[in-house]
Amino acid sequence: MDALSCDGPPKLIILPKDRSAGARICTLAHPRTSNPSRFLFEPEKGIYEFTKVAAPKSTYRSWLIGGRARHVKLKAGLKSTNGTRSVERSQSAASEASPSADIEHTTERPISDGYVIKNAEIMVATPIDYLFLVLTSFTTSSSAKSPSSKRLFLSADDLFERVSEKSKHFNQILGHQKSRLAMEERMQAVCVMVDAGDEKMYRLSDEKLLNELVLKGKAIVERGLPNTMEERFIRKALETPVMVLKRGEGSMSEATPSQTDTLMSESTTSESVHPQTSTTTSDSTMSVGSAATEITIPDDTAPPPIPNELYHLLRMRTALSYMISSYIPPTLASALNTLLSSPQSPIDFEPLNERLASIAKIRAEALSSRSLGDFSRKRSMYEEDDVAETRAEKKRRKEEEEEKKKAGESRGVRDLKKVDTKGMKKMSDFFGKAAAVKNK
Amino acid sequence: MNADQRPPVLEARLEQANLLKKVVDAIKDLVQDCNFDCNDSGVALQAMDNSHVALVSMMLKAESFSPFRCDRNIALGINLTSLMKVLRCAQNEDILTLKAEDAPDVVNLVFESSESDRISEYDIKLMDIDQEHLGIPETEYAATITMPSAEFQRICRDLMALSESVAIEATKDGVKFSCSGDIGNGAVTLRSHQNVDKPELNVDIALSEPVALTFSLKYLVNFCKASGLSNSVKLCLSNEVPLLVEYTLASNSFLRFYLAPKIGDEE
């Protein structure tokens, strides 16, 4: 199909290589928001979400898409993202039909037939666990009536039907035996099951879901968080204040989800959740920083005073809160979060909480001590001490001087200050400086 | 003490401390700190108020002192409030002697009682004052009014009750001080007047062309504090130039005030 006949500008998409013929881009409800979103369905390998990788808004970049030459060049530019993926021209609207069909057309276009895409974004297909897709089915059942307390056992078919109510292309996925089996397998991992005749009935278990997420979290932590996340949520959070942050870190756990959301939308980097099962290919992350992350993290993060376990715990928590805030429906997310902070939590975050609280306290103290003489708060602690002192000294001297000046001021002089001198010219307008002559 | 060790560069003896007292008293409400520039012709002072719309120029000629000696030009930067505090320690009839060294830190004032053998001595710390000096040309004014200083003071004070500013109109018929304010308006008109018995009450108007200008009364009232220095005051006006209020002192010394007219919003 011709790209130009479709509305909306083309999008640059990076797809996994060796796609089977049945690969489709389909619209499914997003696991977190339930908004219709694009996914790549690959019957043999699983399902992929699209992650937008874009330069920050402040840097203006565009794509020029041409013929074959351009095609190769783009690939070269993306070498750092390990693994070769085909660059393909497609667009959101075109994808519904047969997206793979127009690869041939595009690659054969001469460069003069090129196209400039205003936004320099790449959509990268990254694997996503089926689990997150089916999770939406449990929320409808539980959230609609009463939260979590009254969950019914449902058959797989019923559950899938719920998903397909929201996601119009879900049935196509179900149509493939392999993917259906994979989904059922994933459901078993998070559900309590009973057998009813020849059918299995499922009921979501928060504990099991959490355990599954913890497994994923462990995998993420093992591979290391992307550099930006590591810097922002781990190192910054645990460092004792040198530069005072805007936010008190006591609220770390609440703050994290929103932070990760921003991180997502900025899309400079992203982390895909890496499932344990056979549904995905092994290289699941497609973030700008991920390649480097794996190397750097262990050594440059741990200054001696903070034990490594704390870093590990915080990474774990960051990974979990990222997953929960990005892929788990809000109703389930709150249940999971309470479970995480309860004593039954599979991971004990208590030492971390204590540490963060103490850091927050130190920061608060640093903040309050600096706010005494200084309103700009732009200076670091180190220069603060002596600079503040000299500044206070200066201020004192200035005040003293002013006071002295006031004392040396007669009442008449003070009164004259109140006189409205509007419309009166300055003496220097009439009389020149020194002996300058002015005749009138 | 300083004076004992080295002969002072400046030594000025004033028969009556009263003169300096009155001069400083008149200036101190206009200016806070100023330089007393001493040279062999006398002691001069020029300063502007904070808003720079008024200027005071004082000249105490060497002849006003007896004796007067100034070997080198020196500037004595003095806070007038401080100077006034010290001058208040002098009786009006005391003999005042000003002394200063070369590049002085202090100015030394000695008051000798004319009646008893009492001598009081004070040092005032000096300060560095960076003031611009304006050159004031000799000007032919369109109107020169000489009147009793008390009369001028009274007019200013009376009109002050009504308004912030006064319009001074000099015509061949006389000079009219008028103002209008929230409560109403008022005017005082003076005509040329010769009093043979009491020449200090003379009003003399010399006019080359009619003049009408408006001035801030607050400043004029301030100038009038010098009324005690002289029986008569001279007002010199020309359109578009500052008003000159001059108090003439003995031996060609003078105290002059200049005030910028109000332009644009005549009330």
XYZ file of C-alpha atoms in Angstrom:
707
model
C 0.000 0.000 0.000
C 1.163 3.494 -0.664
C 2.374 5.365 2.323
C 1.253 8.730 1.011
C -2.344 7.699 0.894
C -2.444 7.414 4.638
C -2.996 10.260 7.002
C -0.383 11.152 9.568
C 3.322 11.355 8.898
C 5.269 8.131 8.483
C 6.985 6.690 11.473
C 10.341 5.048 11.704
C 10.083 1.692 13.358
C 12.722 -0.776 14.349
C 11.426 -4.331 14.343
C 13.084 -7.511 15.490
C 14.718 -9.431 12.719
C 13.597 -12.769 11.383
C 9.943 -12.020 11.652
C 7.602 -14.749 10.637
C 4.978 -14.212 8.003
C 2.263 -13.907 10.588
C 3.779 -10.877 12.278
C 1.299 -8.070 12.673
C 1.116 -4.655 14.190
C -2.053 -4.631 16.172
C -3.958 -2.385 18.462
C -4.440 -3.584 22.004
C -5.400 -1.952 25.238
C -2.365 -0.730 27.058
C -1.904 -2.769 30.217
C -1.616 0.294 32.420
C -3.973 2.799 30.920
C -6.261 0.619 28.813
C -5.844 3.120 26.016
C -5.553 1.534 22.608
C -1.878 1.233 21.797
C 0.194 -0.375 19.073
C 1.898 -3.654 19.607
C 3.786 -5.955 17.316
C 2.539 -9.463 17.455
C 4.885 -12.168 16.384
C 3.208 -15.564 16.599
C 6.397 -17.435 17.176
C 8.137 -15.118 19.585
C 5.533 -13.198 21.448
C 4.381 -9.678 21.626
C 6.341 -6.450 21.414
C 5.484 -3.023 22.607
C 6.735 0.068 20.890
C 8.992 2.342 22.800
C 9.617 5.760 21.476
C 13.241 6.826 21.367
C 13.591 10.475 20.651
C 15.945 13.323 21.176
C 14.872 15.773 23.851
C 12.436 18.379 22.648
C 15.018 21.093 22.921
C 17.182 19.640 20.199
C 15.539 19.921 16.850
C 16.167 16.917 14.701
C 14.389 15.332 11.805
C 14.647 12.163 9.817
C 15.395 12.186 6.151
C 14.240 8.935 4.703
C 15.422 8.076 1.283
C 16.115 5.009 -0.745
C 18.485 2.208 -0.090
C 21.501 4.333 0.661
C 19.708 6.080 3.455
C 18.449 2.792 4.653
C 21.956 1.483 5.165
C 23.089 4.637 6.806
C 20.401 4.531 9.401
C 21.385 1.049 10.269
C 24.947 2.092 10.706
C 23.921 4.859 13.008
C 22.065 2.480 15.175
C 24.830 -0.035 15.528
C 25.253 0.780 19.129
C 21.857 -0.594 19.875
C 23.252 -4.075 19.442
C 21.676 -6.481 17.055
C 20.574 -5.721 13.574
C 17.062 -4.732 13.068
C 15.496 -3.775 9.880
C 14.485 -0.229 9.469
C 11.163 -0.075 7.941
C 8.913 2.604 6.799
C 5.472 2.337 8.066
C 2.896 4.439 9.708
C 0.427 3.994 12.380
C -2.548 3.938 10.114
C -0.937 1.669 7.576
C 0.096 -0.828 10.128
C -3.313 -2.285 10.566
C -3.305 -3.954 7.231
C -0.136 -5.682 6.215
C 2.791 -3.640 7.416
C 5.490 -5.959 6.228
C 4.209 -5.760 2.719
C 5.588 -2.339 1.913
C 9.159 -2.971 2.903
C 10.089 -3.738 -0.648
C 8.546 -0.556 -2.004
C 10.280 1.660 0.419
C 13.706 0.266 0.081
C 13.657 0.651 -3.633
C 12.740 4.285 -3.696
C 15.423 6.625 -4.941
C 16.614 9.244 -2.555
C 14.874 11.970 -4.502
C 11.704 10.292 -3.498
C 12.722 10.720 0.100
C 10.651 11.905 2.905
C 11.460 14.155 5.807
C 9.879 13.276 9.074
C 9.657 16.266 11.295
C 10.071 14.422 14.550
C 13.237 12.441 14.825
C 11.719 9.552 16.672
C 12.254 5.889 16.316
C 9.715 3.442 17.513
C 11.543 0.443 18.830
C 9.726 -2.825 19.256
C 10.671 -4.324 22.591
C 9.310 -7.583 23.941
C 6.621 -7.461 26.549
C 5.328 -10.255 28.679
C 1.883 -11.611 27.768
C 1.204 -11.456 31.432
C 0.701 -7.729 31.341
C -1.831 -7.977 28.567
C -3.969 -10.523 30.305
C -3.754 -8.716 33.608
C -6.277 -6.201 32.354
C -8.869 -8.915 32.330
C -8.601 -9.368 36.065
C -9.022 -5.738 36.796
C -12.352 -5.465 35.085
C -13.647 -8.218 37.222
C -12.249 -6.973 40.466
C -12.338 -3.237 40.148
C -15.815 -2.880 38.769
C -17.505 -4.202 41.856
C -15.349 -4.357 44.921
C -11.598 -4.134 44.890
C -9.741 -7.412 45.357
C -11.945 -8.799 48.056
C -14.373 -10.659 45.865
C -12.542 -12.193 43.036
C -14.203 -14.986 41.222
C -12.670 -17.925 39.527
C -13.024 -17.550 35.810
C -12.164 -19.708 32.894
C -9.418 -18.730 30.509
C -11.946 -18.167 27.774
C -13.914 -15.746 29.885
C -10.810 -13.868 30.779
C -9.620 -13.652 27.214
C -12.984 -12.416 26.171
C -12.656 -9.571 28.609
C -9.386 -8.600 27.112
C -10.763 -8.712 23.619
C -13.613 -6.437 24.653
C -11.081 -3.692 25.035
C -8.554 -4.775 22.453
C -10.062 -5.351 19.086
C -7.135 -7.279 17.722
C -6.758 -9.551 20.660
C -8.709 -12.311 18.994
C -6.108 -12.511 16.276
C -3.503 -13.236 18.886
C -5.709 -15.788 20.496
C -6.095 -17.441 17.160
C -2.548 -18.665 17.336
C -2.234 -21.786 19.379
C 1.240 -21.013 20.571
C 0.515 -17.593 21.879
C -2.634 -18.751 23.544
C -0.776 -21.432 25.368
C 1.892 -18.984 26.381
C -0.703 -16.652 27.789
C -2.347 -19.387 29.771
C 0.997 -20.371 31.096
C 1.644 -16.834 32.218
C -1.729 -16.669 33.873
C -0.963 -19.781 35.821
C 2.066 -18.091 37.214
C 0.044 -15.363 38.876
C -3.247 -17.085 39.599
C -4.744 -19.523 41.978
C -6.330 -22.279 39.932
C -9.072 -24.803 40.406
C -10.143 -27.482 38.009
C -13.739 -27.412 36.949
C -14.321 -30.418 34.828
C -11.911 -30.342 31.976
C -11.451 -26.604 32.267
C -9.117 -24.695 34.490
C -10.495 -21.741 36.386
C -8.262 -18.821 37.311
C -8.289 -16.271 40.045
C -5.631 -13.591 40.345
C -3.457 -13.748 43.409
C -1.765 -10.547 44.392
C 0.954 -12.446 46.201
C 1.766 -14.537 43.192
C 1.728 -11.538 40.921
C 4.067 -9.744 43.246
C 6.396 -12.692 43.353
C 6.427 -12.752 39.605
C 7.252 -9.070 39.526
C 10.000 -9.566 42.057
C 11.489 -12.183 39.785
C 11.396 -9.709 36.948
C 12.836 -7.057 39.213
C 15.711 -9.329 40.116
C 16.398 -9.868 36.460
C 16.411 -6.132 35.856
C 18.717 -5.451 38.756
C 21.019 -8.214 37.640
C 21.358 -6.662 34.245
C 21.612 -3.229 35.758
C 19.337 -0.253 35.420
C 19.926 2.150 32.565
C 22.437 4.848 33.404
C 19.935 7.627 33.634
C 17.695 5.731 36.013
C 20.662 4.590 38.042
C 21.851 8.155 38.360
C 18.527 9.665 39.147
C 16.880 7.173 41.413
C 19.749 5.277 42.958
C 22.801 7.434 43.296
C 21.007 10.714 43.853
C 18.635 9.151 46.329
C 21.313 7.564 48.461
C 23.946 10.215 48.370
C 24.210 12.249 51.480
C 23.601 15.834 50.562
C 26.258 17.776 48.868
C 23.933 19.507 46.523
C 20.518 19.865 47.955
C 17.826 18.362 45.835
C 14.521 20.017 45.399
C 12.623 17.117 46.814
C 12.849 15.641 50.222
C 13.645 12.040 49.615
C 11.403 10.806 52.356
C 8.707 10.692 49.751
C 10.797 8.554 47.475
C 8.430 5.664 47.201
C 5.505 7.842 46.242
C 7.532 9.997 43.993
C 9.044 7.235 41.975
C 6.078 6.281 39.818
C 5.546 9.763 38.555
C 9.228 10.137 37.973
C 9.366 7.029 35.943
C 6.432 8.240 33.985
C 8.228 11.374 33.051
C 11.185 9.344 32.202
C 9.048 7.306 29.897
C 7.545 10.234 28.163
C 10.917 11.841 27.705
C 11.825 8.633 26.060
C 15.479 9.322 25.962
C 15.810 5.902 27.375
C 13.516 3.164 28.396
C 13.637 -0.136 30.013
C 11.497 -2.949 28.960
C 10.519 -5.521 31.447
C 12.292 -8.683 30.769
C 10.121 -11.724 31.162
C 11.481 -15.032 32.314
C 9.547 -17.197 29.978
C 10.121 -18.439 26.515
C 7.915 -15.824 24.993
C 10.641 -13.405 24.127
C 13.947 -13.076 22.518
C 16.846 -12.542 24.779
C 17.744 -8.938 24.059
C 14.843 -7.200 25.540
C 16.139 -3.775 26.236
C 16.378 -1.225 23.573
C 17.354 1.808 25.433
C 20.088 4.212 24.560
C 21.923 3.622 27.769
C 21.374 -0.029 28.290
C 24.440 -1.317 26.558
C 26.655 0.776 28.728
C 24.642 0.219 31.849
C 25.611 -3.376 32.147
C 29.243 -2.488 32.443
C 29.231 0.560 34.621
C 26.928 -0.016 37.457
C 28.633 -2.281 39.933
C 31.734 -0.271 40.657
C 31.079 3.406 40.281
C 28.070 3.541 42.550
C 29.090 2.334 45.943
C 30.950 4.744 48.153
C 31.944 2.800 51.255
C 29.599 4.212 53.892
C 26.479 2.853 52.245
C 26.309 -0.910 52.119
C 25.756 -2.523 48.777
C 22.578 -4.187 49.969
C 20.967 -0.811 50.229
C 21.824 -0.050 46.643
C 20.506 -3.386 45.673
C 17.305 -2.807 47.605
C 16.778 0.583 46.076
C 17.407 -0.737 42.599
C 14.925 -3.459 43.280
C 12.389 -1.036 44.506
C 12.942 1.275 41.579
C 12.522 -1.606 39.174
C 9.360 -2.739 40.891
C 7.814 0.670 41.071
C 8.713 1.225 37.459
C 6.958 -1.943 36.420
C 3.987 -1.333 38.630
C 3.561 2.207 37.482
C 4.073 1.429 33.826
C 2.429 -1.896 33.222
C 0.050 -2.734 36.004
C -3.476 -1.315 35.970
C -3.923 1.326 38.661
C -6.352 -0.711 40.743
C -3.978 -3.622 40.940
C -1.044 -1.303 41.408
C -2.353 0.133 44.650
C -2.966 -3.357 46.014
C 0.539 -4.352 45.056
C 2.054 -1.272 46.605
C 0.311 -1.877 49.914
C 1.407 -5.464 49.779
C 4.963 -4.369 49.138
C 5.004 -2.132 52.177
C 3.253 -4.677 54.387
C 5.160 -7.197 56.509
C 4.197 -9.970 54.111
C 6.263 -8.384 51.387
C 8.668 -10.802 49.744
C 11.392 -8.192 50.053
C 12.113 -6.339 53.250
C 12.668 -2.708 52.384
C 12.918 -1.641 56.000
C 16.692 -0.931 56.101
C 16.310 1.105 52.956
C 13.453 3.107 54.404
C 15.464 3.861 57.487
C 18.404 4.959 55.432
C 16.294 7.152 53.186
C 14.612 8.692 56.181
C 17.951 9.541 57.731
C 19.178 11.003 54.466
C 16.019 13.047 54.186
C 16.622 14.320 57.662
C 20.174 15.345 56.885
C 18.955 17.085 53.774
C 16.265 18.898 55.634
C 18.841 20.080 58.121
C 21.162 21.184 55.393
C 18.319 22.977 53.736
C 17.171 24.782 56.824
C 20.683 25.757 57.800
C 21.385 27.233 54.437
C 18.128 29.045 54.112
C 19.085 31.318 56.983
C 21.286 33.762 55.225
C 20.852 32.748 51.668
C 17.844 32.876 49.481
C 19.318 31.881 46.212
C 20.259 28.297 47.143
C 22.341 28.022 44.104
C 25.585 27.429 45.868
C 26.912 24.175 47.058
C 27.529 23.423 50.682
C 31.269 23.836 50.534
C 31.559 27.420 49.523
C 28.471 28.029 51.547
C 30.184 28.260 54.920
C 32.736 30.946 54.313
C 30.795 32.713 51.637
C 27.792 32.960 53.882
C 29.970 34.260 56.632
C 31.542 36.970 54.554
C 28.193 37.823 53.141
C 26.645 38.077 56.575
C 29.585 40.194 57.590
C 29.103 42.479 54.642
C 25.441 42.736 55.338
C 26.067 43.597 58.939
C 28.556 46.226 57.982
C 26.199 47.678 55.466
C 23.435 47.838 58.012
C 25.712 49.492 60.506
C 26.790 51.995 57.946
C 23.225 52.734 57.070
C 22.386 53.217 60.692
C 25.292 55.559 61.114
C 24.224 57.425 58.062
C 20.751 57.739 59.467
C 22.133 59.083 62.704
C 24.105 61.671 60.758
C 21.018 62.758 58.933
C 19.165 65.763 60.209
C 15.436 65.951 60.408
C 15.353 68.490 57.653
C 17.228 66.193 55.304
C 14.856 63.379 56.137
C 11.862 65.576 55.521
C 13.178 66.755 52.207
C 13.271 63.184 51.012
C 9.510 63.206 51.063
C 9.225 66.260 48.903
C 7.775 65.656 45.507
C 10.491 66.794 43.151
C 8.551 65.873 40.051
C 9.034 68.465 37.368
C 12.160 69.819 38.967
C 15.357 69.506 37.026
C 18.635 68.568 38.617
C 21.091 71.288 39.405
C 23.597 69.703 37.085
C 21.173 70.446 34.236
C 21.606 74.131 34.909
C 25.157 74.389 36.085
C 27.944 72.656 34.260
C 30.494 70.660 36.125
C 33.390 72.554 37.620
C 33.819 75.871 35.849
C 31.755 75.232 32.769
C 30.108 78.430 31.742
C 26.449 78.690 31.078
C 25.008 81.957 29.990
C 21.464 82.926 30.088
C 47.150 68.337 71.012
C 47.853 67.816 67.405
C 47.914 71.485 66.995
C 50.606 71.799 69.584
C 53.021 69.516 67.847
C 52.888 70.994 64.396
C 51.708 74.364 63.309
C 48.283 73.910 61.708
C 47.831 74.516 58.024
C 44.521 76.181 58.687
C 43.838 78.548 61.469
C 40.732 80.664 61.270
C 39.501 82.752 64.160
C 35.929 83.872 64.145
C 34.945 86.679 66.500
C 31.508 85.227 66.987
C 30.841 81.534 66.996
C 27.260 82.504 66.293
C 27.960 83.076 62.615
C 29.183 79.578 61.891
C 26.505 78.164 64.140
C 23.780 79.849 62.147
C 25.294 78.974 58.802
C 25.637 75.321 59.672
C 22.192 75.298 61.189
C 20.757 76.618 57.950
C 22.602 74.145 55.766
C 22.301 71.033 57.849
C 18.665 70.533 56.969
C 19.476 70.524 53.307
C 22.720 68.609 53.220
C 24.026 65.792 55.321
C 27.747 65.732 54.706
C 29.822 68.222 52.814
C 33.289 69.513 52.197
C 34.480 72.784 53.593
C 37.016 73.896 51.047
C 39.598 76.074 52.638
C 42.033 78.187 50.740
C 43.697 81.521 51.280
C 40.593 83.446 50.231
C 38.419 81.837 52.864
C 36.209 78.888 53.545
C 33.817 77.819 50.813
C 31.155 75.200 50.707
C 29.063 73.895 47.890
C 26.652 71.033 48.207
C 23.440 69.689 46.812
C 20.575 68.037 48.573
C 19.877 64.357 48.102
C 17.550 64.943 45.172
C 19.993 67.296 43.512
C 17.308 69.874 42.872
C 18.712 72.392 45.318
C 22.194 73.674 45.868
C 23.746 75.593 48.678
C 26.820 77.682 48.202
C 28.523 79.329 51.112
C 31.490 81.596 51.118
C 33.086 82.849 54.277
C 35.736 85.230 53.092
C 39.040 85.484 54.825
C 38.027 88.980 55.929
C 35.231 87.519 58.008
C 37.890 85.929 60.177
C 40.496 87.624 62.267
C 43.028 86.378 61.682
C 42.706 83.867 58.828
C 45.588 81.707 57.721
C 45.400 78.857 55.256
C 48.758 77.711 53.902
C 47.469 74.973 51.716
C 44.168 74.202 50.095
C 42.420 71.597 52.162
C 38.994 70.099 52.116
C 37.351 69.288 55.407
C 34.694 66.648 54.906
C 32.323 67.037 57.784
C 29.017 65.571 58.752
C 26.932 68.639 59.448
C 24.910 67.018 62.189
C 28.126 66.223 64.026
C 29.427 69.704 63.457
C 26.199 71.135 64.765
C 26.454 69.027 67.908
C 29.838 70.501 68.619
C 28.858 74.033 67.693
C 26.001 73.873 70.160
C 28.642 73.603 72.832
C 29.678 77.132 72.011
C 27.987 80.227 73.358
C 26.934 82.682 70.739
C 29.522 85.214 71.789
C 32.392 82.758 72.103
C 35.434 83.239 69.934
C 35.725 80.273 67.631
C 38.984 79.059 66.168
C 39.089 76.437 63.443
C 42.308 74.508 63.120
C 43.392 71.733 60.816
C 46.642 70.099 59.814
C 47.770 69.163 56.398
C 45.898 66.083 55.196
C 43.888 66.136 58.387
C 41.971 63.369 60.127
C 40.167 65.783 62.361
C 39.231 69.413 62.501
C 39.884 71.146 65.773
C 37.458 73.688 67.173
C 38.320 75.908 70.093
C 35.755 78.038 71.824
C 37.026 80.837 74.015
C 34.572 82.526 76.252
C 34.685 86.270 75.724
C 33.713 86.896 79.360
C 35.547 84.257 81.334
C 38.741 82.336 80.820
C 36.939 79.247 79.760
C 38.391 77.409 76.819
C 36.723 74.387 75.303
C 38.258 72.348 72.580
C 36.710 69.757 70.288
C 37.941 67.539 67.516
C 35.554 66.307 64.852
C 36.506 63.327 62.765
C 36.615 64.101 59.106
C 35.331 61.985 56.285
C 36.138 61.548 52.640
C 33.329 62.999 50.634
C 33.231 62.613 46.920
C 31.110 65.458 45.711
C 30.823 66.906 42.296
C 31.497 70.561 42.124
C 29.341 72.649 39.855
C 30.468 75.796 38.204
C 27.900 78.498 38.789
C 28.162 81.360 36.363
C 27.375 84.947 37.201
C 23.906 85.440 35.852
C 21.926 88.526 34.980
C 18.524 87.793 36.453
C 15.300 89.121 34.991
C 13.995 89.972 38.416
C 15.796 90.708 41.634
C 13.722 91.182 44.728
C 15.227 92.348 47.963
C 13.048 92.056 51.002
C 13.291 91.520 54.741
C 14.324 87.958 55.378
C 11.670 87.639 58.065
C 9.050 88.671 55.530
C 10.132 86.018 53.084
C 10.140 83.434 55.826
C 6.667 84.415 56.873
C 5.287 84.219 53.353
C 6.764 80.783 52.839
C 5.468 79.487 56.134
C 2.003 80.905 55.600
C 1.610 79.525 52.114
C 3.044 76.222 53.204
C -0.167 75.695 55.159
C -2.085 75.583 51.926
C 0.128 74.021 49.373
C 3.364 72.319 48.559
C 4.401 74.805 45.957
C 4.285 78.532 45.382
C 4.119 80.514 42.199
C 6.267 83.603 42.270
C 5.183 86.236 39.777
C 7.280 89.323 39.419
C 5.766 92.161 37.399
C 6.325 95.856 37.428
C 3.461 96.218 39.882
C 5.059 94.026 42.458
C 5.793 90.454 43.331
C 3.033 88.007 43.992
C 3.442 84.780 45.879
C 0.423 82.609 45.221
C -0.544 79.075 45.845
C -3.573 76.859 45.742
C -4.196 73.641 47.569
C -6.907 71.296 48.726
C -8.412 73.725 51.191
C -8.315 76.747 48.938
C -5.833 79.220 47.679
C -3.869 82.192 48.883
C -1.615 84.914 47.656
C 0.689 87.509 49.137
C 1.643 90.511 47.067
C 4.499 92.839 47.892
C 5.145 96.165 46.251
C 8.298 98.198 46.225
C 8.481 99.954 49.518
C 10.943 102.361 51.043
C 10.967 102.744 54.787
C 13.175 105.639 55.768
C 13.020 104.941 59.472
C 13.677 101.274 59.193
C 15.651 100.598 56.054
C 15.740 96.900 56.887
C 12.057 96.745 55.987
C 12.625 97.983 52.445
C 11.239 95.973 49.583
C 13.040 96.572 46.362
C 12.087 95.051 43.047
C 14.442 95.352 40.103
C 12.871 94.013 36.952
C 14.033 93.753 33.385
C 11.171 91.510 32.292
C 8.204 89.838 34.008
C 8.901 86.426 35.460
C 6.584 83.708 36.715
C 7.938 80.520 38.217
C 6.787 77.821 40.586
C 8.866 76.395 43.412
C 8.637 73.800 46.085
C 7.698 75.472 49.355
C 9.328 72.826 51.480
C 12.681 73.760 50.057
C 12.029 77.475 50.395
C 11.044 77.070 54.029
C 14.260 75.182 54.480
C 16.267 78.027 52.985
C 14.544 80.447 55.313
C 16.339 78.875 58.247
C 19.181 81.174 57.287
C 16.988 84.174 58.036
C 18.819 84.810 61.275
C 22.026 85.479 59.360
C 20.859 88.584 57.634
C 18.078 91.137 57.849
C 17.405 91.031 54.190
C 17.223 88.367 51.545
C 17.647 88.666 47.845
C 15.546 86.574 45.462
C 16.812 86.406 41.911
C 14.610 84.926 39.227
C 14.828 84.286 35.552
C 12.636 82.046 33.520
C 13.939 78.535 33.167
C 16.830 78.911 35.579
C 17.096 78.142 39.264
C 15.900 80.627 41.794
C 18.701 82.186 43.773
C 18.025 82.991 47.398
C 20.923 84.945 48.784
C 21.702 85.945 52.324
C 24.457 88.469 52.355
C 26.837 88.362 55.271
C 29.383 90.828 56.499
C 32.618 91.358 54.560
C 31.354 90.011 51.249
C 30.618 86.602 52.653
C 27.399 85.055 51.562
C 25.101 82.095 51.822
C 23.305 81.270 48.605
C 20.660 78.755 47.853
C 19.616 77.666 44.400
C 16.396 75.843 43.672
C 15.194 74.347 40.414
C 11.778 75.607 39.350
C 8.879 73.229 38.944
C 8.119 72.819 35.303
C 5.118 71.231 33.745
C 2.704 70.821 36.629
C 1.874 74.278 37.772
C -0.753 74.124 40.408
